[in-house]
Coordinates of C-alpha atoms in Angstrom, one line a residue:
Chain A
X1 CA 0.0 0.0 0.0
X2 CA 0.9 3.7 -0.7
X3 CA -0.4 6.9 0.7
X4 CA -0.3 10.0 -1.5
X5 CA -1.7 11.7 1.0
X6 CA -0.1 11.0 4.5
X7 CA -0.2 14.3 5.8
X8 CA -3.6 14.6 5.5
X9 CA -6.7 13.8 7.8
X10 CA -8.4 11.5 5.4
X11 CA -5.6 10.3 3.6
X12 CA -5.4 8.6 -0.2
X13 CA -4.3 4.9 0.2
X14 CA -3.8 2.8 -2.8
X15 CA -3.0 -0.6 -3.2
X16 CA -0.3 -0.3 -6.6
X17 CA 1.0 3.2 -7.3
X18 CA -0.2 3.1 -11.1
X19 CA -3.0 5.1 -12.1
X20 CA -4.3 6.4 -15.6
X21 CA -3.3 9.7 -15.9
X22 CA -6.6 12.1 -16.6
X23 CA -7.9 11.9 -20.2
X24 CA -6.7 8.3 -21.1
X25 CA -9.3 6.3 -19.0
X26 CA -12.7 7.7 -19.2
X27 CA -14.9 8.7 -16.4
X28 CA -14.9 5.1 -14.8
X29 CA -16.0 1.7 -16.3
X30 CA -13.1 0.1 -18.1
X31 CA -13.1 0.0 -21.7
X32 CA -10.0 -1.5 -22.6
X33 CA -11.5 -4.8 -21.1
X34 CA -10.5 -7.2 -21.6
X35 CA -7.1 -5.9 -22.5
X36 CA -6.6 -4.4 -19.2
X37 CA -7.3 -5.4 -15.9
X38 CA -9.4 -2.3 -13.5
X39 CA -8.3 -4.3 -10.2
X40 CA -4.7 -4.1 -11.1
X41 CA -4.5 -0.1 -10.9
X42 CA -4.2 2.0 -7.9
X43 CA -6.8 4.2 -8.4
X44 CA -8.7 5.6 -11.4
X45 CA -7.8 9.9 -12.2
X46 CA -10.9 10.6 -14.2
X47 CA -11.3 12.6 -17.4
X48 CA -11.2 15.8 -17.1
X49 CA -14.7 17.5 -15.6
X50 CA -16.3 20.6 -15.8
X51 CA -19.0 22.4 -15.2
X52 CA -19.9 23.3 -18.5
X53 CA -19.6 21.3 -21.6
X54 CA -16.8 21.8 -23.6
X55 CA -16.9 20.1 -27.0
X56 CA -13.3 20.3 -29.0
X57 CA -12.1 22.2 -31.4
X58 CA -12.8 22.2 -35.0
X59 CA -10.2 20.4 -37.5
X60 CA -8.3 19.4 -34.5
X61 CA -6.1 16.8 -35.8
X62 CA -4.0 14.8 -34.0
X63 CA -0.2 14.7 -35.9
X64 CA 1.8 11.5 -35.0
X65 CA 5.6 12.8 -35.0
X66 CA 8.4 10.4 -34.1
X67 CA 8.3 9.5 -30.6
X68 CA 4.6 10.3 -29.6
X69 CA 1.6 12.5 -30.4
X70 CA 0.4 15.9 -30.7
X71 CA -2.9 16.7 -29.4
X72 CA -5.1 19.4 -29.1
X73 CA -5.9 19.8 -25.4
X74 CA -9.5 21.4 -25.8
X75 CA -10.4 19.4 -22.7
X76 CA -13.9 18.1 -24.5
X77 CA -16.0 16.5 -22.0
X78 CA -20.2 17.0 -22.0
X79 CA -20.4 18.9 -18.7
X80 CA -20.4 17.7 -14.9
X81 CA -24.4 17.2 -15.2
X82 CA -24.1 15.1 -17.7
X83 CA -21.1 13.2 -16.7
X84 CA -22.5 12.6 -13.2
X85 CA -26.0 10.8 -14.8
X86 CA -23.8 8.5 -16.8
X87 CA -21.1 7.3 -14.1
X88 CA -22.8 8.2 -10.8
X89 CA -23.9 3.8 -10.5
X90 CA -20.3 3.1 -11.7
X91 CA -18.9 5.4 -9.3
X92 CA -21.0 4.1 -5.9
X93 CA -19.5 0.7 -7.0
X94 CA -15.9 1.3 -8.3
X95 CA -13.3 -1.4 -6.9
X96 CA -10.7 1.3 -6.8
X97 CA -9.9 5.0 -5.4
X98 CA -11.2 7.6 -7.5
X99 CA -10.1 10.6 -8.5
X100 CA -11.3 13.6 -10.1
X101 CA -9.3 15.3 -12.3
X102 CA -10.6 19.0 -12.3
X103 CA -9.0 21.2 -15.0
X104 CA -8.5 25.0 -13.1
X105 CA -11.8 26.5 -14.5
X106 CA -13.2 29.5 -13.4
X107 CA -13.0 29.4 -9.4
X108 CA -16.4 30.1 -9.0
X109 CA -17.3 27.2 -11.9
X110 CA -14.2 24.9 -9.9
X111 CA -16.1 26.0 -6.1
X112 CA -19.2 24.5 -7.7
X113 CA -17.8 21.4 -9.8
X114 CA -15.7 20.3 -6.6
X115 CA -19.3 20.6 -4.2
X116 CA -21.6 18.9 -6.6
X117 CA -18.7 15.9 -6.9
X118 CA -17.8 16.0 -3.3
X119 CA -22.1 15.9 -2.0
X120 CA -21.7 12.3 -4.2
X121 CA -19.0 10.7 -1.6
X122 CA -17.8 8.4 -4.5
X123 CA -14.2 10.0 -4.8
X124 CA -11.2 9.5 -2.9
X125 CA -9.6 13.2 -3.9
X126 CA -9.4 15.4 -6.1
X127 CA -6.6 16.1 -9.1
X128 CA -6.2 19.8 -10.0
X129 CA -4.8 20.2 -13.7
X130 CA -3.2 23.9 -14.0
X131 CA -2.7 25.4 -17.3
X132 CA 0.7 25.9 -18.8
X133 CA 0.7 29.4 -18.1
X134 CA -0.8 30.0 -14.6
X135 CA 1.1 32.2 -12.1
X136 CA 1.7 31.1 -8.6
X137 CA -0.9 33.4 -7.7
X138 CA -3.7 30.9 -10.3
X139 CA -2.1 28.0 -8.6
X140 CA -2.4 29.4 -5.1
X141 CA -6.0 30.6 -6.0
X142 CA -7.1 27.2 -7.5
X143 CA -5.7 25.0 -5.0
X144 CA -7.5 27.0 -1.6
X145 CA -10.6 27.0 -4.1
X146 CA -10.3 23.4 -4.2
X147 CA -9.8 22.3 -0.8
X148 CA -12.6 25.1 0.6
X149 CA -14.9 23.0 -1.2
X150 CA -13.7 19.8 0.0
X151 CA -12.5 17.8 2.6
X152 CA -10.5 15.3 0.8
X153 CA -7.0 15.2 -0.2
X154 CA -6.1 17.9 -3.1
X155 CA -3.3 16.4 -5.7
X156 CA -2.3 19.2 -7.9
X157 CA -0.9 18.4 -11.6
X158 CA 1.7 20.7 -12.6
X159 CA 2.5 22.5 -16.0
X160 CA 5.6 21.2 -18.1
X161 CA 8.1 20.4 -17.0
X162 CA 6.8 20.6 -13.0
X163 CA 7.3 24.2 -12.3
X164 CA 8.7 24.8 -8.9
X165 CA 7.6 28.0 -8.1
X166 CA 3.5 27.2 -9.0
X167 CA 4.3 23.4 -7.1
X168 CA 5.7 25.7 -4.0
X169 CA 2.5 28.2 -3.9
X170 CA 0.4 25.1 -4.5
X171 CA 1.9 23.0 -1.4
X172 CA 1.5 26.8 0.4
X173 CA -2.4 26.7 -0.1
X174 CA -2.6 23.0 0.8
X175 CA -2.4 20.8 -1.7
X176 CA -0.8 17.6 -0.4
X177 CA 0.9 15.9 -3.6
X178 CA 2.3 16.9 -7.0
X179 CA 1.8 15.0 -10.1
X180 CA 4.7 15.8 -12.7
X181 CA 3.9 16.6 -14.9
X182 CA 1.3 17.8 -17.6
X183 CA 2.2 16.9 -21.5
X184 CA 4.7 19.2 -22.9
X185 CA 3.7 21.8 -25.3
X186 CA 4.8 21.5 -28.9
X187 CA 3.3 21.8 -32.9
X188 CA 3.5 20.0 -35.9
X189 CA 2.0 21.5 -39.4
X190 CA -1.5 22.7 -38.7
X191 CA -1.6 21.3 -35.3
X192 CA -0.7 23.2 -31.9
X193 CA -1.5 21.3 -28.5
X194 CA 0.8 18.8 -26.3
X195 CA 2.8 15.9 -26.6
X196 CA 2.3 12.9 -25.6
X197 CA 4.6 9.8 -26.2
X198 CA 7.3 7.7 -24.7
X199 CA 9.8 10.5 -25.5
X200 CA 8.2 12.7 -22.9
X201 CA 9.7 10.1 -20.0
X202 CA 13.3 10.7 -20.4
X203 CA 12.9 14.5 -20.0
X204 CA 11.0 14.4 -17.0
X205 CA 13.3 12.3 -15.0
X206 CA 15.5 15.2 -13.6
X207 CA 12.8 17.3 -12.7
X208 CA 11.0 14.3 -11.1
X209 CA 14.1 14.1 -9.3
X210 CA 15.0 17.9 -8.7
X211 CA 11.3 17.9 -7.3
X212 CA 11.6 15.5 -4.7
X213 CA 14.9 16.8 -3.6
X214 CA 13.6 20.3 -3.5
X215 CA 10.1 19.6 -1.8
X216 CA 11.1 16.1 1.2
X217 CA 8.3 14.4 1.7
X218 CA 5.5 15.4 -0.6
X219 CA 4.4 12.9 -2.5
X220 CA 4.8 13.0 -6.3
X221 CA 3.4 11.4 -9.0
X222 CA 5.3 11.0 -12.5
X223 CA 3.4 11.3 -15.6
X224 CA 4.5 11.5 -19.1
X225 CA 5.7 8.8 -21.6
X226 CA 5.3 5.8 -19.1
X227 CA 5.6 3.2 -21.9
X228 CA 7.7 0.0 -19.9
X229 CA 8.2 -1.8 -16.3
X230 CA 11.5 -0.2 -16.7
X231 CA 9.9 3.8 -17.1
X232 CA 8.1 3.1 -13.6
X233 CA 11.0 1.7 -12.3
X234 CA 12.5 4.6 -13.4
X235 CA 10.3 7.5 -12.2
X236 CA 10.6 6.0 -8.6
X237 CA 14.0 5.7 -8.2
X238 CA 13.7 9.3 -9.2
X239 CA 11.7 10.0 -6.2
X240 CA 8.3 9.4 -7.6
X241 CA 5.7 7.4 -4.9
X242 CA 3.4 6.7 -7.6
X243 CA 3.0 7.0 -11.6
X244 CA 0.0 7.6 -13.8
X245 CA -0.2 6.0 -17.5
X246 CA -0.9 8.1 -20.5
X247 CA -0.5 7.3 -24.1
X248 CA 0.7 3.8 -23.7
X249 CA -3.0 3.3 -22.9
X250 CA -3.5 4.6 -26.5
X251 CA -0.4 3.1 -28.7
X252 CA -0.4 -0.5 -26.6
X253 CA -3.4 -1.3 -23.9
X254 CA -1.7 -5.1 -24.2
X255 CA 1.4 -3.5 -22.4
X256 CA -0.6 -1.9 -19.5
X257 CA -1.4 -5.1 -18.4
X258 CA 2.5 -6.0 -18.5
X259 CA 3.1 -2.7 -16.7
X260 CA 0.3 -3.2 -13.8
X261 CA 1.6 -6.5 -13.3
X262 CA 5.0 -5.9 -12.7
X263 CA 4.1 -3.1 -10.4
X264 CA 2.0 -5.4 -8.3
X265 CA 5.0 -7.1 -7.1
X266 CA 8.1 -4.4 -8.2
X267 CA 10.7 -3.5 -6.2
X268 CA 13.0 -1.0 -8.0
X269 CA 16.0 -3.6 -7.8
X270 CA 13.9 -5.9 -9.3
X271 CA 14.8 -7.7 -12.4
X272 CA 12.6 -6.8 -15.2
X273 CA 10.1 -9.2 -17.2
X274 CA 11.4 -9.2 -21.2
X275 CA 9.8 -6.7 -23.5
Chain B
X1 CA -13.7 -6.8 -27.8
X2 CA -10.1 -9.1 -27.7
X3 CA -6.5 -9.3 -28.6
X4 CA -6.0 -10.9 -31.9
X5 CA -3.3 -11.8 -34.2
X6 CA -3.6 -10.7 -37.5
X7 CA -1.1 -12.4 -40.2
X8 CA -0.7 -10.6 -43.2
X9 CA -0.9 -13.2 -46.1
X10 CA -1.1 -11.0 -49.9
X11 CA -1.8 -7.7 -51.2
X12 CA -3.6 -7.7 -54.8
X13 CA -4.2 -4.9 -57.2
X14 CA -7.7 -5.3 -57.6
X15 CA -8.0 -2.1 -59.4
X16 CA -5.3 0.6 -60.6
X17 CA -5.5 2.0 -57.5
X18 CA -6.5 -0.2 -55.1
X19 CA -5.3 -3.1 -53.3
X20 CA -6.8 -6.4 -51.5
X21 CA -5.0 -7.0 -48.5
X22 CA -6.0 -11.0 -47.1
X23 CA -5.2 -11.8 -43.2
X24 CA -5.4 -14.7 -41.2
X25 CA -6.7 -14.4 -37.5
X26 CA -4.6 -16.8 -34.8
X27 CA -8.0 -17.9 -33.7
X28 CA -11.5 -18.1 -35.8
X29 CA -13.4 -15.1 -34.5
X30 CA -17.3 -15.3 -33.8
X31 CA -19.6 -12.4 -36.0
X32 CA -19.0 -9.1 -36.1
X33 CA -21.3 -6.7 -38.3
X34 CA -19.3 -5.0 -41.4
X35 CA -18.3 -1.8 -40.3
X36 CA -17.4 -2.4 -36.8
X37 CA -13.3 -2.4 -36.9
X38 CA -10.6 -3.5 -35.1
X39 CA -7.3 -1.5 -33.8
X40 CA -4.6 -2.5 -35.4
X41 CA -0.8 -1.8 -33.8
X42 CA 1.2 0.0 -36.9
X43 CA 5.1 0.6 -37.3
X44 CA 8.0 -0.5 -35.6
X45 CA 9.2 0.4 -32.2
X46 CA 10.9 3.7 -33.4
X47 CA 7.8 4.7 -35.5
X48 CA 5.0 3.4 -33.2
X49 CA 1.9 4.7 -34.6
X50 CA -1.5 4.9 -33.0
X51 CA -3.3 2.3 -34.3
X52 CA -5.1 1.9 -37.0
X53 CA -9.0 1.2 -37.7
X54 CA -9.5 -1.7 -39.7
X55 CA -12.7 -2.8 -41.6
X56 CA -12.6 -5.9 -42.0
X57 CA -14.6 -8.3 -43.7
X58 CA -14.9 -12.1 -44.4
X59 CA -13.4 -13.6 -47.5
X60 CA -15.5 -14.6 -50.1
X61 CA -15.2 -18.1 -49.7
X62 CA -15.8 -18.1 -46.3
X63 CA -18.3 -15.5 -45.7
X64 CA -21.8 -15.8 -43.8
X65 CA -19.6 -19.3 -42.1
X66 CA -18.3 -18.1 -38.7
X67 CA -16.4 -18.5 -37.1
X68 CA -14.5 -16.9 -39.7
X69 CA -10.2 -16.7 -39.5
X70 CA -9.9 -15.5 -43.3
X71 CA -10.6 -11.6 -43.6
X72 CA -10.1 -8.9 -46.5
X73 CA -9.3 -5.3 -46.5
X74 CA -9.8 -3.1 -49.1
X75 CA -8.0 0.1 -49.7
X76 CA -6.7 2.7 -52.2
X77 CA -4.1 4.8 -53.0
X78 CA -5.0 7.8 -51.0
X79 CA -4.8 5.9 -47.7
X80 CA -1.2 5.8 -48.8
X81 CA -1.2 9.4 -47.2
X82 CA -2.0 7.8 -43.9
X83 CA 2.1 6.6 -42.3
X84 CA 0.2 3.7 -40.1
X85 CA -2.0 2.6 -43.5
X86 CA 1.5 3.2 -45.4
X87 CA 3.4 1.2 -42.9
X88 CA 0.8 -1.6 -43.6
X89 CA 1.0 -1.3 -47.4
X90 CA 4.9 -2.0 -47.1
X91 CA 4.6 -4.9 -44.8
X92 CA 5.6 -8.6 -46.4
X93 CA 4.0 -11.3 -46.4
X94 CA 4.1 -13.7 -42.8
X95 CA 4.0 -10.1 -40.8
X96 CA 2.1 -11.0 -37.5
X97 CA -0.1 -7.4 -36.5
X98 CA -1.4 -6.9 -32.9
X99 CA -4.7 -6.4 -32.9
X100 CA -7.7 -6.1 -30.8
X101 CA -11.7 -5.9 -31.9
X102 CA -14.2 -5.5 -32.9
X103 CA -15.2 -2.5 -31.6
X104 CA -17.5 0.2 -32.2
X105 CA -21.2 -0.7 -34.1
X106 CA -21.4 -1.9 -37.7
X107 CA -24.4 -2.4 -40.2
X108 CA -27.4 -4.3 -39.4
X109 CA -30.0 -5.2 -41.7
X110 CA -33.5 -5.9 -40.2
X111 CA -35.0 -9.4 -40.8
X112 CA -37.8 -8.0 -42.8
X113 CA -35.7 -6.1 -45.3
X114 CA -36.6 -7.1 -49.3
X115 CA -34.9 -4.6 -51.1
X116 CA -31.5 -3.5 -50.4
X117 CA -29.4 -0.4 -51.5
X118 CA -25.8 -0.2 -51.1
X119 CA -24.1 3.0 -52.7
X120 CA -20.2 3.2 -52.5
X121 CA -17.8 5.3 -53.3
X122 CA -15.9 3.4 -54.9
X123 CA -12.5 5.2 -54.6
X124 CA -12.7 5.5 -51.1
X125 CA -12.0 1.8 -51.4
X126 CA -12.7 0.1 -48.5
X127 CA -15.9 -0.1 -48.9
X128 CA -16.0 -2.5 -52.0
X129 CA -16.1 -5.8 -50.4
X130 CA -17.0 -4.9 -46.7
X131 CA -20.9 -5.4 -46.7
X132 CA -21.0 -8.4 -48.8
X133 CA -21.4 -10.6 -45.8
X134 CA -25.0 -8.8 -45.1
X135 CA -26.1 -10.2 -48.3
X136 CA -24.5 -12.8 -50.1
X137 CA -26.1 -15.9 -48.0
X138 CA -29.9 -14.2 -48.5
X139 CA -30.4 -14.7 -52.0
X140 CA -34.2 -13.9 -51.8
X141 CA -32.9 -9.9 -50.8
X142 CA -33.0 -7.8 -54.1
X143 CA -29.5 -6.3 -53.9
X144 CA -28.4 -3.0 -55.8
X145 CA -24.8 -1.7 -55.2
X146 CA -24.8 1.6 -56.7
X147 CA -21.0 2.4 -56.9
X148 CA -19.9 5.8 -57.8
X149 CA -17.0 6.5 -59.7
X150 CA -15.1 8.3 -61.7
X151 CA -13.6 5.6 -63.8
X152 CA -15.5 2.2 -65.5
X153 CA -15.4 -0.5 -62.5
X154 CA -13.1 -3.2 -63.1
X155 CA -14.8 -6.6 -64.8
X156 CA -12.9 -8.8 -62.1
X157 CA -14.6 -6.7 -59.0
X158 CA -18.3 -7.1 -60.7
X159 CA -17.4 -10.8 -61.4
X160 CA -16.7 -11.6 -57.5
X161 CA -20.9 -10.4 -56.6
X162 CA -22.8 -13.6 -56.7
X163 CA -25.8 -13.4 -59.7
X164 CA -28.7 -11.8 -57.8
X165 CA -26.7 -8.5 -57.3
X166 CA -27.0 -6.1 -59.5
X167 CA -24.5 -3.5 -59.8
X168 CA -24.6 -0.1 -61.2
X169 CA -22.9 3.0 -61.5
X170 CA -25.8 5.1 -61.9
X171 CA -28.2 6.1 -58.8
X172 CA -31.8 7.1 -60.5
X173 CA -34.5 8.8 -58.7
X174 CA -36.2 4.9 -58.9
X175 CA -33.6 3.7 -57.1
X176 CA -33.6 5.9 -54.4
X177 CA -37.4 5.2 -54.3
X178 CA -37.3 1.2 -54.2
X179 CA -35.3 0.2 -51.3
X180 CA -36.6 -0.4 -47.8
X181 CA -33.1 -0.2 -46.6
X182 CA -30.1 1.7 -47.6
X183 CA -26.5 0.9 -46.5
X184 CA -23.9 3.7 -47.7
X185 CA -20.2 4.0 -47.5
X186 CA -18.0 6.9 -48.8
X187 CA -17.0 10.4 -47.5
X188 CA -18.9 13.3 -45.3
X189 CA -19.3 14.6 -49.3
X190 CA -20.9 11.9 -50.3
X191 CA -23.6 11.5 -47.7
X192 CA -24.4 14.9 -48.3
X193 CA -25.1 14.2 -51.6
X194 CA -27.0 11.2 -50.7
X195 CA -29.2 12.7 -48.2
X196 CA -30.3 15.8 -50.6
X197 CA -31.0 13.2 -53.2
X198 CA -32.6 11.4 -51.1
X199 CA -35.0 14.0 -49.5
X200 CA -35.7 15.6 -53.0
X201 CA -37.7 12.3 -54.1
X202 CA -38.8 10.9 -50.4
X203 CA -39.3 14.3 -48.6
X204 CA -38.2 13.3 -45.6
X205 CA -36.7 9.8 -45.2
X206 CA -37.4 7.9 -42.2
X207 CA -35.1 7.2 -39.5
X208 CA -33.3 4.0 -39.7
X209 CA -34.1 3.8 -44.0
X210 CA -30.4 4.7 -44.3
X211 CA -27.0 3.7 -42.5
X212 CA -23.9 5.4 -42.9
X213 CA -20.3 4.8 -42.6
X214 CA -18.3 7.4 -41.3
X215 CA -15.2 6.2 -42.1
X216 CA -13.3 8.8 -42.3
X217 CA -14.3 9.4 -38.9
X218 CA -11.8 9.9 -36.2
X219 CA -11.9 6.9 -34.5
X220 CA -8.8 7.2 -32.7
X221 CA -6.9 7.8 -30.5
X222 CA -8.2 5.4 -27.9
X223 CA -10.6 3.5 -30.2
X224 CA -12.0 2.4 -26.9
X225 CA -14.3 5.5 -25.8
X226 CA -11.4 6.3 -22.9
X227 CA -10.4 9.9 -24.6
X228 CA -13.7 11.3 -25.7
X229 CA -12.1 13.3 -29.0
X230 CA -14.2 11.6 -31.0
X231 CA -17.6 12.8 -30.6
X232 CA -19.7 13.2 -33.5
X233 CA -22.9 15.8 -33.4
X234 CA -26.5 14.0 -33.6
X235 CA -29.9 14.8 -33.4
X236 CA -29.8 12.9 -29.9
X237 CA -26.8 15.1 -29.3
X238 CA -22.9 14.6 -29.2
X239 CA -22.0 10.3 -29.8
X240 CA -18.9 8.7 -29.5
X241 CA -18.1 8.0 -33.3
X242 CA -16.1 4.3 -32.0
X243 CA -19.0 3.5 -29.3
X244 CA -22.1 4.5 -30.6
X245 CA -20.8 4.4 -34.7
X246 CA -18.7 4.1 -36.9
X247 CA -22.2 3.4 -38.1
X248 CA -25.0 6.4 -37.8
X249 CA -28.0 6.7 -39.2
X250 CA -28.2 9.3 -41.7
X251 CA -31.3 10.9 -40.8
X252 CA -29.3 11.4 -37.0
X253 CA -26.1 12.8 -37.8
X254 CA -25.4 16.2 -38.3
X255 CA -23.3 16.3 -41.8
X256 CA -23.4 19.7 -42.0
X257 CA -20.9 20.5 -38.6
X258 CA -18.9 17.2 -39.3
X259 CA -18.5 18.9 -42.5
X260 CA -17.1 22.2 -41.3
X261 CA -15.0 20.3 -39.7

């Protein structure tokens, strides 16, 4: 077992520290059964939520480049009304920790998205995604915004490449973990958004481990480019407690499965299974 | 939906530019409806693509017998364009493809149906053989394939229909009247076209007289329903083109926003 949250009241146990990261899993029931086994993660991060529906952009393509994709991150989701009708049965029954991935809206539209999905008592905590441009002040604001409306634990997913001044005014206004990071920012031809791929995970390491040196004892989660056994072995040796999936849910749900199982029983001096 | 090994057995030029592409499954699969697809993992591990959609139909020989492990492909030149379709075109012979399927919703054609239209575009490509299975073992359904194209179809494609399909290249304003069920695959264009034809001699068409599919749709990148980026606009509001398509009715869909775009 792992806590992500140990400092807190409540806590956030989970039994593996692998997760999806937010956007790659869906609001809750499994679709890449059979592929993938749901009992094997830690916990389920949710798509992005809220309040009001967001639908994405026109001609948003998504360009494959060498080592990943670019993607438009319009955030599309039908709106927390919505979203709640469809999963609210999954939710009271999930085997797993959830948590809700809530992109920094509005604060008033965040105040009310973080009530409405707290009143349900399905969740476990709450992810906050900030944008690649907030200040420490937007971090500061969103994160008190979050946890006034909640008592859980309040993870808060950093920008590229895991700013340390928005993860210190975060921490400051309570959150309780960091997840490094958000996809990188980058543009092919027509396309502008973020990149996802298993090139992301080499560049993260050092600030994975510049961030655990820098803030002892908060836990962080690594996401970005988790692709083998040997990335998650990787991103905690780093100093990561936990890691969330992302496009290897997309370009290879048969190695999930190979990922969550090694996790089950990994140490990180651990030989690793063959590829 | 389930892992399956796809080998890639032969690639035929089955017209000047379009190719047949034949795969064996590792394990018979049970039925799937034509136009449901399966992910298919493209490239090597330098170059790993998302992967790709694809239609896949029974083999002639085989069709309407499922379990089925024999399955076509059809596709043309311009999915040359795409680098996972590309990667595929360049594969040789024995190359084992991950895949998993079938996903998504594919054609159905009510019990009761007698008369059946099927227009195609036919340089889209993959839509040439993919239905056949619907129709081939019900030889009392009157059958038109109405393909549209630019150039004269090739003899060998028209010789593979069985006898009591007819196949034109010409859609009259009779043969939009006659069928009781309509089954369409080509391009947003093309159903455009198909739907103002179709309301200038029936009005209004009824829900459910016409199925669409939209496959140029963007299916990925999950495939699975996980990401959401796929919604398509319906009457019934936004749909998940891989849960609740690639198959739509055309009355439903909204082709005027899908084609803006």
């Amino acid at each position: 077992m792992i806590d992500l949250a140990p400092a807190h009241k409540i806590g956030l146990s989970l039994k593996s520290p692998l997760m999806p990261a937010a956007g790659f899993w869906g609001y809750g029931p499994n679709r890449y059964a059979p592929l993938v086994s749901a009992e094997l993660l830690g916990a389920i991060v949710t798509n992005p939520m809220t309040l009001r529906p967001r639908r994405a952009g026109p001609s948003a393509p998504v360009a494959e480049v060498d080592g990943g994709i670019i993607l438009p991150v319009d955030l599309p989701n039908p709106g927390l009304k919505k979203i709640i009708r469809q999963n609210r049965k999954f939710w009271r029954r999930a085997p797993i920790p959830l948590i809700a991935h809530l992109p920094a809206d509005a604060p008033d539209d965040l105040a009310r998205t973080v009530s409405a999905l707290d009143a349900l008592a399905v969740f476990a905590g709450f992810e906050l995604g900030l944008p690649p441009d907030a200040s420490p002040a937007d971090a500061a604001l969103f994160t008190r915004t979050l946890i006034r409306n909640t008592d859980l634990p309040a993870l808060v997913k950093l920008p590229f490449p895991g700013k340390p001044h928005l993860a210190e005014a975060a921490l400051k206004a309570g959150a309780v973990a960091l997840t490094l990071a958000d996809a990188p920012p980058a543009a092919a031809g027509t396309t502008a958004g973020r990149f996802f791929g298993g090139g992301v995970h080499a560049q993260l390491l050092p600030h994975l481990q510049h961030a655990a040196e820098t803030f002892p004892g908060t836990p962080i989660i690594a996401c970005g480019g988790i692709h083998t056994p040997a990335d998650v072995r990787a991103c905690l040796q780093a100093g990561a407690i936990a890691a969330q999936l992302d496009s290897v849910f997309w370009a290879n749900p048969q190695q999930v499965q190979q990922i969550l199982r090694y996790a089950q029983g990994a140490k990180s001096d651990d030989p690793l299974p063959s590829p | 939906m389930k892992p399956v090994t796809l080998t890639f057995i032969e690639k035929t030029r089955i017209a000047p530019a379009m190719w047949q592409f034949i795969f064996v499954a590792d394990k018979p699969l049970p039925p799937f409806q034509p136009g449901q697809f399966f992910l298919a993992r493209t490239g090597n591990m330098f170059s790993a693509y998302l992967p790709r959609p694809l239609f896949l139909a029974p083999c002639d020989e085989v069709a309407g017998n499922w379990p089925v492990s024999r399955f076509q492909l059809t596709l043309s030149a311009r999915h040359l364009a795409d680098r996972g379709l590309a990667w595929l075109f360049s594969c040789p012979p024995a190359r084992k493809i991950d895949a998993f399927g079938p996903l998504g919703c594919g054609f159905t054609l009510p019990a009761t149906t007698k008369n059946l239209l099927v227009p195609i575009d036919f340089e889209l490509g993959m839509g040439v053989f993919l239905v056949g299975s619907l129709f081939t073992m019900r030889k009392s359904l009157n059958v038109t394939l109405a393909f549209e194209s630019k150039n004269p179809l090739p003899a060998a494609i028209v010789r593979r229909f069985p006898p009591h399909v007819e196949i034109t290249t010409t859609l009259t304003t009779d043969r939009l009247l006659w069928p009781d069920a309509i089954i369409a695959i080509g391009g947003i264009p093309f159903y455009q076209r198909l739907k103002a034809r179709l309301s200038a001699v029936r009005l209004r068409p009824a829900p459910g007289l016409a199925q669409i599919l939209l496959a140029d749709a963007p299916l990925r990148p999950c495939g699975v329903g996980a990401c959401g980026l796929c919604a398509v606009p319906t009457a019934a509001g936004s749909r998940l083109a891989c849960l609740a398509g690639p198959v739509f009715d055309l009355a439903t869909l909204d082709l005027e926003v899908l084609a803006d775009d």
